Amino acid sequence: MDLISQEKVLVYLRSDWEEYLKTTIRNKICVEWTFHRNKVKENTVQQRKDIRGREKTVIFSKLYYCHRGLKTYTSQATTASAVQKGTKKIGCKVSVNVVCYMNEPDIVYLERSGEHNNHIPGTYDDLKFMWLSTHIRKNIENVLRRDILRQDARAITEDDFLHNTRDSFIHYDDIYYIYAKIMKELFEFDENDMSSVQKWCDKLENEGCSVLRHQSEHIYYYGFQSEWQKVLMLQSVIVSVDTTHGISNCSRDILYSLVVRNPKTGYGNSVACLITNDHSVEPIKNWLVSFKQRNVMNPSQITVDCSIPEIDAIRVAFGDAWSRNLLTKVKTASTMTDETVKQAVKKTRGLMIAELKTIMYEVDPTAVKQKIESFQNRWIHTQHEFVNYFIDIWVNTFECEN
């Protein structure tokens, strides 16, 4: 009998016993043996006496337990919160003692004690608590590195399956964990996040990208822009500043993106990005100023969401490029009283904003042109200053880009 399935001693060469215990038994009877402790720490053949002068008889002795024991784990979840996954530890006390004697230094004895309890090795309920074998994991990793889809990885490695073992069924999670490990290797250059970012900055600079970096004790910001993004930015006169929160496990991290319209596709393209944990105006200001100093950005209009730091940074870098033209260009008859003027201007602005919103949300190009013409015809006589601004800066610019 070549398996530890009864209480008996099996003899193996010292160079082979570990492979037998961890691989052969695992694949044949679906049991993993977990190291518990050293009963006798490993000695050399020359160390034949202990500190008291007694003759040593054992080179080393190790104790292994079944992977479903030794202790029993009880979930602390309340009745209102159901247990999401069963526990592997159910108190199986079967063990294997590994001994190598001084008089036989090249031979190792394996002795099993007890029987499996609380589980049946090889059943589905038992297999789900085991890992895939190293061989299968390596094959799946090689398949994924060839840019093969995750859902196809199982079918490709199916010929390697050992049936009626843990390797005979591969879950999506098994493949995803291997895939996540590969992806992590691609973007994580160092275990320390800050060191990894610095290495990324060096790599991008060597590839010709523009990098803005700053790191102090608690504050950091990093800006990136590639060569093709510079070219697209120079072709654009209207830029949007977009903000994305919750980009990492650090709740303070923010991603700022500069987005322009791609004249070829008609869709928005990110032309630069900035990552920071500083919510003040300083990172965005330095970022935008760097573009102005390098002459890669000269917008006539910058659109933002309701972000005070963004607005303040744009003011510093590009002056009054974002000015609210509705506030300065909408006029009323000079014969009205001050209070009447305020009410009339407020009403007029409201009507104009409502029409501009319908133009902005329209997706049909023909309908957009019709609404622009309608807006122009309605307001050209009473609000010619704003209408001229709207046509020159927005409509004509849009048509030129097309």
mmCIF file of N, CA and C in Angstrom, residues 243-353:
data_model
loop_
_atom_site.group_PDB
_atom_site.id
_atom_site.type_symbol
_atom_site.label_atom_id
_atom_site.label_comp_id
_atom_site.label_asym_id
_atom_site.label_seq_id
_atom_site.Cartn_x
_atom_site.Cartn_y
_atom_site.Cartn_z
ATOM 1 N N THR A 243 -13.875 65.413 -12.373
ATOM 2 C CA THR A 243 -13.375 64.926 -11.085
ATOM 3 C C THR A 243 -13.972 63.566 -10.781
ATOM 4 N N THR A 244 -13.119 62.634 -10.332
ATOM 5 C CA THR A 244 -13.578 61.300 -9.943
ATOM 6 C C THR A 244 -13.089 60.993 -8.541
ATOM 7 N N HIS A 245 -14.025 60.670 -7.658
ATOM 8 C CA HIS A 245 -13.682 60.328 -6.270
ATOM 9 C C HIS A 245 -13.701 58.804 -6.103
ATOM 10 N N GLY A 246 -13.161 58.336 -4.984
ATOM 11 C CA GLY A 246 -13.205 56.913 -4.662
ATOM 12 C C GLY A 246 -12.434 56.044 -5.640
ATOM 13 N N ILE A 247 -11.261 56.482 -6.062
ATOM 14 C CA ILE A 247 -10.502 55.733 -7.065
ATOM 15 C C ILE A 247 -9.586 54.691 -6.435
ATOM 16 N N SER A 248 -9.421 54.696 -5.120
ATOM 17 C CA SER A 248 -8.534 53.742 -4.463
ATOM 18 C C SER A 248 -9.069 53.436 -3.074
ATOM 19 N N ASN A 249 -8.320 52.603 -2.340
ATOM 20 C CA ASN A 249 -8.741 52.280 -0.978
ATOM 21 C C ASN A 249 -8.479 53.431 -0.018
ATOM 22 N N CYS A 250 -7.818 54.484 -0.493
ATOM 23 C CA CYS A 250 -7.642 55.698 0.312
ATOM 24 C C CYS A 250 -8.768 56.671 -0.020
ATOM 25 N N SER A 251 -9.595 56.977 0.948
ATOM 26 C CA SER A 251 -10.818 57.741 0.691
ATOM 27 C C SER A 251 -10.544 59.169 0.224
ATOM 28 N N ARG A 252 -9.341 59.701 0.465
ATOM 29 C CA ARG A 252 -9.051 61.083 0.094
ATOM 30 C C ARG A 252 -8.525 61.225 -1.324
ATOM 31 N N ASP A 253 -8.187 60.145 -1.980
ATOM 32 C CA ASP A 253 -7.622 60.225 -3.327
ATOM 33 C C ASP A 253 -8.653 60.721 -4.336
ATOM 34 N N ILE A 254 -8.205 61.615 -5.214
ATOM 35 C CA ILE A 254 -9.062 62.190 -6.259
ATOM 36 C C ILE A 254 -8.332 62.091 -7.598
ATOM 37 N N LEU A 255 -9.084 61.817 -8.654
ATOM 38 C CA LEU A 255 -8.538 61.832 -10.005
ATOM 39 C C LEU A 255 -9.165 62.985 -10.777
ATOM 40 N N TYR A 256 -8.330 63.937 -11.198
ATOM 41 C CA TYR A 256 -8.777 65.032 -12.060
ATOM 42 C C TYR A 256 -8.387 64.691 -13.503
ATOM 43 N N SER A 257 -9.305 64.920 -14.432
ATOM 44 C CA SER A 257 -9.043 64.644 -15.839
ATOM 45 C C SER A 257 -9.405 65.853 -16.680
ATOM 46 N N LEU A 258 -8.572 66.155 -17.672
ATOM 47 C CA LEU A 258 -8.903 67.157 -18.676
ATOM 48 C C LEU A 258 -9.455 66.421 -19.893
ATOM 49 N N VAL A 259 -10.659 66.786 -20.307
ATOM 50 C CA VAL A 259 -11.343 66.085 -21.391
ATOM 51 C C VAL A 259 -11.638 67.065 -22.521
ATOM 52 N N VAL A 260 -11.336 66.654 -23.755
ATOM 53 C CA VAL A 260 -11.638 67.456 -24.936
ATOM 54 C C VAL A 260 -12.388 66.585 -25.934
ATOM 55 N N ARG A 261 -12.980 67.249 -26.917
ATOM 56 C CA ARG A 261 -13.706 66.514 -27.956
ATOM 57 C C ARG A 261 -12.728 66.080 -29.041
ATOM 58 N N ASN A 262 -12.744 64.776 -29.328
ATOM 59 C CA ASN A 262 -11.896 64.248 -30.386
ATOM 60 C C ASN A 262 -12.541 64.552 -31.735
ATOM 61 N N PRO A 263 -11.892 65.334 -32.611
ATOM 62 C CA PRO A 263 -12.510 65.722 -33.882
ATOM 63 C C PRO A 263 -12.768 64.546 -34.817
ATOM 64 N N LYS A 264 -12.058 63.431 -34.637
ATOM 65 C CA LYS A 264 -12.241 62.278 -35.519
ATOM 66 C C LYS A 264 -13.413 61.406 -35.081
ATOM 67 N N THR A 265 -13.535 61.169 -33.778
ATOM 68 C CA THR A 265 -14.586 60.279 -33.283
ATOM 69 C C THR A 265 -15.837 61.029 -32.853
ATOM 70 N N GLY A 266 -15.672 62.307 -32.495
ATOM 71 C CA GLY A 266 -16.812 63.075 -32.004
ATOM 72 C C GLY A 266 -17.111 62.850 -30.535
ATOM 73 N N TYR A 267 -16.289 62.048 -29.859
ATOM 74 C CA TYR A 267 -16.493 61.749 -28.441
ATOM 75 C C TYR A 267 -15.394 62.400 -27.597
ATOM 76 N N GLY A 268 -15.629 62.413 -26.294
ATOM 77 C CA GLY A 268 -14.653 63.005 -25.391
ATOM 78 C C GLY A 268 -13.427 62.130 -25.221
ATOM 79 N N ASN A 269 -12.274 62.773 -25.112
ATOM 80 C CA ASN A 269 -11.002 62.098 -24.875
ATOM 81 C C ASN A 269 -10.291 62.742 -23.701
ATOM 82 N N SER A 270 -9.774 61.907 -22.809
ATOM 83 C CA SER A 270 -8.944 62.434 -21.722
ATOM 84 C C SER A 270 -7.575 62.781 -22.280
ATOM 85 N N VAL A 271 -7.108 64.010 -22.017
ATOM 86 C CA VAL A 271 -5.816 64.451 -22.539
ATOM 87 C C VAL A 271 -4.790 64.694 -21.433
ATOM 88 N N ALA A 272 -5.180 64.516 -20.178
ATOM 89 C CA ALA A 272 -4.244 64.630 -19.061
ATOM 90 C C ALA A 272 -4.966 64.178 -17.798
ATOM 91 N N CYS A 273 -4.202 63.721 -16.824
ATOM 92 C CA CYS A 273 -4.824 63.318 -15.553
ATOM 93 C C CYS A 273 -3.913 63.706 -14.395
ATOM 94 N N LEU A 274 -4.546 63.904 -13.253
ATOM 95 C CA LEU A 274 -3.837 64.291 -12.029
ATOM 96 C C LEU A 274 -4.423 63.491 -10.875
ATOM 97 N N ILE A 275 -3.564 62.817 -10.118
ATOM 98 C CA ILE A 275 -3.978 62.060 -8.939
ATOM 99 C C ILE A 275 -3.426 62.755 -7.706
ATOM 100 N N THR A 276 -4.285 63.017 -6.721
ATOM 101 C CA THR A 276 -3.847 63.728 -5.525
ATOM 102 C C THR A 276 -4.719 63.369 -4.337
ATOM 103 N N ASN A 277 -4.183 63.590 -3.142
ATOM 104 C CA ASN A 277 -4.984 63.465 -1.922
ATOM 105 C C ASN A 277 -5.196 64.832 -1.276
ATOM 106 N N ASP A 278 -4.804 65.900 -2.000
ATOM 107 C CA ASP A 278 -4.952 67.274 -1.513
ATOM 108 C C ASP A 278 -6.209 67.879 -2.138
ATOM 109 N N HIS A 279 -7.180 68.258 -1.297
ATOM 110 C CA HIS A 279 -8.444 68.788 -1.798
ATOM 111 C C HIS A 279 -8.422 70.308 -1.960
ATOM 112 N N SER A 280 -7.258 70.906 -1.793
ATOM 113 C CA SER A 280 -7.160 72.359 -1.944
ATOM 114 C C SER A 280 -6.934 72.727 -3.412
ATOM 115 N N VAL A 281 -6.784 74.034 -3.665
ATOM 116 C CA VAL A 281 -6.601 74.513 -5.034
ATOM 117 C C VAL A 281 -5.174 74.306 -5.541
ATOM 118 N N GLU A 282 -4.204 74.104 -4.659
ATOM 119 C CA GLU A 282 -2.797 74.102 -5.030
ATOM 120 C C GLU A 282 -2.435 73.066 -6.098
ATOM 121 N N PRO A 283 -2.817 71.763 -5.953
ATOM 122 C CA PRO A 283 -2.419 70.795 -6.986
ATOM 123 C C PRO A 283 -2.970 71.120 -8.365
ATOM 124 N N ILE A 284 -4.263 71.498 -8.441
ATOM 125 C CA ILE A 284 -4.862 71.789 -9.748
ATOM 126 C C ILE A 284 -4.234 73.042 -10.346
ATOM 127 N N LYS A 285 -3.964 74.041 -9.502
ATOM 128 C CA LYS A 285 -3.356 75.278 -9.999
ATOM 129 C C LYS A 285 -1.992 74.989 -10.613
ATOM 130 N N ASN A 286 -1.132 74.268 -9.887
ATOM 131 C CA ASN A 286 0.198 73.955 -10.411
ATOM 132 C C ASN A 286 0.114 73.098 -11.671
ATOM 133 N N TRP A 287 -0.866 72.213 -11.709
ATOM 134 C CA TRP A 287 -1.063 71.351 -12.869
ATOM 135 C C TRP A 287 -1.417 72.179 -14.113
ATOM 136 N N LEU A 288 -2.399 73.075 -13.981
ATOM 137 C CA LEU A 288 -2.828 73.892 -15.117
ATOM 138 C C LEU A 288 -1.747 74.900 -15.521
ATOM 139 N N VAL A 289 -1.061 75.460 -14.532
ATOM 140 C CA VAL A 289 0.023 76.399 -14.836
ATOM 141 C C VAL A 289 1.128 75.709 -15.632
ATOM 142 N N SER A 290 1.394 74.434 -15.318
ATOM 143 C CA SER A 290 2.437 73.705 -16.056
ATOM 144 C C SER A 290 2.072 73.569 -17.529
ATOM 145 N N PHE A 291 0.786 73.403 -17.840
ATOM 146 C CA PHE A 291 0.360 73.341 -19.239
ATOM 147 C C PHE A 291 0.567 74.688 -19.938
ATOM 148 N N LYS A 292 0.214 75.755 -19.223
ATOM 149 C CA LYS A 292 0.360 77.089 -19.798
ATOM 150 C C LYS A 292 1.824 77.420 -20.050
ATOM 151 N N GLN A 293 2.704 77.036 -19.126
ATOM 152 C CA GLN A 293 4.128 77.313 -19.291
ATOM 153 C C GLN A 293 4.733 76.525 -20.450
ATOM 154 N N ARG A 294 4.212 75.344 -20.721
ATOM 155 C CA ARG A 294 4.726 74.527 -21.819
ATOM 156 C C ARG A 294 4.006 74.802 -23.138
ATOM 157 N N ASN A 295 3.050 75.752 -23.111
ATOM 158 C CA ASN A 295 2.315 76.161 -24.311
ATOM 159 C C ASN A 295 1.593 74.991 -24.991
ATOM 160 N N VAL A 296 1.026 74.108 -24.185
ATOM 161 C CA VAL A 296 0.274 72.987 -24.756
ATOM 162 C C VAL A 296 -1.229 73.150 -24.518
ATOM 163 N N MET A 297 -1.612 74.259 -23.893
ATOM 164 C CA MET A 297 -3.021 74.467 -23.585
ATOM 165 C C MET A 297 -3.320 75.965 -23.622
ATOM 166 N N ASN A 298 -4.257 76.358 -24.503
ATOM 167 C CA ASN A 298 -4.660 77.751 -24.598
ATOM 168 C C ASN A 298 -6.163 77.813 -24.905
ATOM 169 N N PRO A 299 -6.989 77.442 -23.924
ATOM 170 C CA PRO A 299 -8.427 77.314 -24.186
ATOM 171 C C PRO A 299 -9.131 78.660 -24.205
ATOM 172 N N SER A 300 -10.227 78.703 -24.965
ATOM 173 C CA SER A 300 -11.102 79.871 -24.904
ATOM 174 C C SER A 300 -12.228 79.659 -23.902
ATOM 175 N N GLN A 301 -12.540 78.394 -23.624
ATOM 176 C CA GLN A 301 -13.570 78.072 -22.640
ATOM 177 C C GLN A 301 -13.164 76.828 -21.855
ATOM 178 N N ILE A 302 -13.417 76.850 -20.551
ATOM 179 C CA ILE A 302 -13.194 75.686 -19.697
ATOM 180 C C ILE A 302 -14.482 75.432 -18.922
ATOM 181 N N THR A 303 -15.002 74.234 -19.042
ATOM 182 C CA THR A 303 -16.223 73.884 -18.315
ATOM 183 C C THR A 303 -15.866 73.023 -17.125
ATOM 184 N N VAL A 304 -16.569 73.233 -16.018
ATOM 185 C CA VAL A 304 -16.310 72.489 -14.781
ATOM 186 C C VAL A 304 -17.635 72.130 -14.149
ATOM 187 N N ASP A 305 -17.596 71.216 -13.189
ATOM 188 C CA ASP A 305 -18.754 70.971 -12.355
ATOM 189 C C ASP A 305 -18.681 71.922 -11.162
ATOM 190 N N CYS A 306 -19.497 71.712 -10.181
ATOM 191 C CA CYS A 306 -19.544 72.639 -9.036
ATOM 192 C C CYS A 306 -18.411 72.326 -8.067
ATOM 193 N N SER A 307 -17.201 72.677 -8.450
ATOM 194 C CA SER A 307 -16.032 72.428 -7.618
ATOM 195 C C SER A 307 -15.281 73.730 -7.420
ATOM 196 N N ILE A 308 -15.257 74.220 -6.204
ATOM 197 C CA ILE A 308 -14.593 75.488 -5.892
ATOM 198 C C ILE A 308 -13.095 75.422 -6.176
ATOM 199 N N PRO A 309 -12.372 74.340 -5.791
ATOM 200 C CA PRO A 309 -10.938 74.292 -6.118
ATOM 201 C C PRO A 309 -10.668 74.359 -7.611
ATOM 202 N N GLU A 310 -11.505 73.694 -8.433
ATOM 203 C CA GLU A 310 -11.307 73.739 -9.873
ATOM 204 C C GLU A 310 -11.477 75.156 -10.403
ATOM 205 N N ILE A 311 -12.533 75.811 -9.959
ATOM 206 C CA ILE A 311 -12.806 77.167 -10.424
ATOM 207 C C ILE A 311 -11.678 78.115 -10.027
ATOM 208 N N ASP A 312 -11.222 78.017 -8.777
ATOM 209 C CA ASP A 312 -10.140 78.884 -8.309
ATOM 210 C C ASP A 312 -8.852 78.632 -9.083
ATOM 211 N N ALA A 313 -8.568 77.351 -9.374
ATOM 212 C CA ALA A 313 -7.347 77.024 -10.110
ATOM 213 C C ALA A 313 -7.393 77.573 -11.527
ATOM 214 N N ILE A 314 -8.554 77.468 -12.184
ATOM 215 C CA ILE A 314 -8.698 77.991 -13.544
ATOM 216 C C ILE A 314 -8.534 79.504 -13.547
ATOM 217 N N ARG A 315 -9.074 80.166 -12.538
ATOM 218 C CA ARG A 315 -8.923 81.617 -12.439
ATOM 219 C C ARG A 315 -7.451 82.004 -12.374
ATOM 220 N N VAL A 316 -6.694 81.276 -11.542
ATOM 221 C CA VAL A 316 -5.281 81.602 -11.378
ATOM 222 C C VAL A 316 -4.502 81.337 -12.659
ATOM 223 N N ALA A 317 -4.776 80.184 -13.307
ATOM 224 C CA ALA A 317 -3.979 79.775 -14.466
ATOM 225 C C ALA A 317 -4.377 80.485 -15.743
ATOM 226 N N PHE A 318 -5.680 80.707 -15.958
ATOM 227 C CA PHE A 318 -6.139 81.224 -17.243
ATOM 228 C C PHE A 318 -7.027 82.456 -17.128
ATOM 229 N N GLY A 319 -7.006 83.096 -15.983
ATOM 230 C CA GLY A 319 -7.780 84.320 -15.830
ATOM 231 C C GLY A 319 -9.273 84.056 -15.864
ATOM 232 N N ASP A 320 -10.032 84.910 -16.623
ATOM 233 C CA ASP A 320 -11.488 84.856 -16.596
ATOM 234 C C ASP A 320 -12.051 84.015 -17.739
ATOM 235 N N ALA A 321 -11.380 82.893 -18.066
ATOM 236 C CA ALA A 321 -11.820 82.079 -19.190
ATOM 237 C C ALA A 321 -13.184 81.457 -18.960
ATOM 238 N N TRP A 322 -13.595 81.313 -17.693
ATOM 239 C CA TRP A 322 -14.855 80.636 -17.382
ATOM 240 C C TRP A 322 -15.994 81.616 -17.073
ATOM 241 N N SER A 323 -15.769 82.902 -17.336
ATOM 242 C CA SER A 323 -16.715 83.950 -16.918
ATOM 243 C C SER A 323 -18.154 83.624 -17.294
ATOM 244 N N ARG A 324 -19.055 83.957 -16.428
ATOM 245 C CA ARG A 324 -20.477 83.648 -16.651
ATOM 246 C C ARG A 324 -21.089 84.732 -17.522
ATOM 247 N N ASN A 325 -21.084 84.435 -18.804
ATOM 248 C CA ASN A 325 -21.511 85.453 -19.758
ATOM 249 C C ASN A 325 -22.980 85.833 -19.625
ATOM 250 N N LEU A 326 -23.748 84.944 -19.117
ATOM 251 C CA LEU A 326 -25.160 85.300 -18.914
ATOM 252 C C LEU A 326 -25.309 86.428 -17.903
ATOM 253 N N LEU A 327 -24.405 86.494 -16.948
ATOM 254 C CA LEU A 327 -24.498 87.536 -15.925
ATOM 255 C C LEU A 327 -24.052 88.891 -16.449
ATOM 256 N N THR A 328 -23.179 88.886 -17.446
ATOM 257 C CA THR A 328 -22.609 90.160 -17.904
ATOM 258 C C THR A 328 -23.207 90.662 -19.212
ATOM 259 N N LYS A 329 -23.751 89.747 -20.006
ATOM 260 C CA LYS A 329 -24.190 90.141 -21.338
ATOM 261 C C LYS A 329 -25.706 90.272 -21.480
ATOM 262 N N VAL A 330 -26.473 89.730 -20.563
ATOM 263 C CA VAL A 330 -27.933 89.853 -20.653
ATOM 264 C C VAL A 330 -28.345 91.222 -20.122
ATOM 265 N N LYS A 331 -29.059 92.011 -20.941
ATOM 266 C CA LYS A 331 -29.450 93.384 -20.599
ATOM 267 C C LYS A 331 -30.973 93.526 -20.659
ATOM 268 N N THR A 332 -31.463 94.645 -20.074
ATOM 269 C CA THR A 332 -32.891 95.003 -20.162
ATOM 270 C C THR A 332 -32.991 96.484 -20.510
ATOM 271 N N ALA A 333 -34.204 96.925 -20.757
ATOM 272 C CA ALA A 333 -34.411 98.340 -21.118
ATOM 273 C C ALA A 333 -33.978 99.255 -19.981
ATOM 274 N N SER A 334 -33.277 100.320 -20.318
ATOM 275 C CA SER A 334 -32.749 101.235 -19.302
ATOM 276 C C SER A 334 -33.817 102.081 -18.634
ATOM 277 N N THR A 335 -35.049 102.084 -19.165
ATOM 278 C CA THR A 335 -36.123 102.906 -18.588
ATOM 279 C C THR A 335 -36.736 102.279 -17.347
ATOM 280 N N MET A 336 -36.402 101.040 -17.063
ATOM 281 C CA MET A 336 -36.986 100.354 -15.913
ATOM 282 C C MET A 336 -36.315 100.791 -14.625
ATOM 283 N N THR A 337 -37.051 100.657 -13.518
ATOM 284 C CA THR A 337 -36.479 100.938 -12.197
ATOM 285 C C THR A 337 -35.538 99.817 -11.798
ATOM 286 N N ASP A 338 -34.724 100.048 -10.763
ATOM 287 C CA ASP A 338 -33.741 99.063 -10.346
ATOM 288 C C ASP A 338 -34.379 97.726 -9.993
ATOM 289 N N GLU A 339 -35.458 97.759 -9.211
ATOM 290 C CA GLU A 339 -36.104 96.519 -8.798
ATOM 291 C C GLU A 339 -36.733 95.799 -9.984
ATOM 292 N N THR A 340 -37.320 96.577 -10.880
ATOM 293 C CA THR A 340 -37.921 95.984 -12.079
ATOM 294 C C THR A 340 -36.856 95.372 -12.964
ATOM 295 N N VAL A 341 -35.693 96.042 -13.058
ATOM 296 C CA VAL A 341 -34.578 95.521 -13.854
ATOM 297 C C VAL A 341 -34.135 94.158 -13.329
ATOM 298 N N LYS A 342 -33.968 94.035 -12.009
ATOM 299 C CA LYS A 342 -33.525 92.780 -11.412
ATOM 300 C C LYS A 342 -34.484 91.637 -11.731
ATOM 301 N N GLN A 343 -35.797 91.924 -11.591
ATOM 302 C CA GLN A 343 -36.791 90.891 -11.854
ATOM 303 C C GLN A 343 -36.810 90.506 -13.333
ATOM 304 N N ALA A 344 -36.694 91.508 -14.218
ATOM 305 C CA ALA A 344 -36.729 91.241 -15.663
ATOM 306 C C ALA A 344 -35.497 90.450 -16.118
ATOM 307 N N VAL A 345 -34.321 90.846 -15.604
ATOM 308 C CA VAL A 345 -33.083 90.154 -15.966
ATOM 309 C C VAL A 345 -33.127 88.706 -15.474
ATOM 310 N N LYS A 346 -33.609 88.521 -14.257
ATOM 311 C CA LYS A 346 -33.691 87.184 -13.689
ATOM 312 C C LYS A 346 -34.608 86.290 -14.526
ATOM 313 N N LYS A 347 -35.737 86.851 -14.945
ATOM 314 C CA LYS A 347 -36.686 86.088 -15.758
ATOM 315 C C LYS A 347 -36.097 85.758 -17.129
ATOM 316 N N THR A 348 -35.426 86.756 -17.739
ATOM 317 C CA THR A 348 -34.832 86.547 -19.059
ATOM 318 C C THR A 348 -33.735 85.480 -19.018
ATOM 319 N N ARG A 349 -32.878 85.582 -18.014
ATOM 320 C CA ARG A 349 -31.815 84.578 -17.875
ATOM 321 C C ARG A 349 -32.395 83.184 -17.696
ATOM 322 N N GLY A 350 -33.440 83.067 -16.910
ATOM 323 C CA GLY A 350 -34.076 81.765 -16.698
ATOM 324 C C GLY A 350 -34.589 81.168 -17.993
ATOM 325 N N LEU A 351 -35.241 82.009 -18.825
ATOM 326 C CA LEU A 351 -35.752 81.526 -20.108
ATOM 327 C C LEU A 351 -34.621 81.096 -21.036
ATOM 328 N N MET A 352 -33.540 81.893 -21.059
ATOM 329 C CA MET A 352 -32.417 81.573 -21.940
ATOM 330 C C MET A 352 -31.691 80.299 -21.485
ATOM 331 N N ILE A 353 -31.520 80.157 -20.194
ATOM 332 C CA ILE A 353 -30.868 78.946 -19.665
ATOM 333 C C ILE A 353 -31.689 77.712 -20.003
#
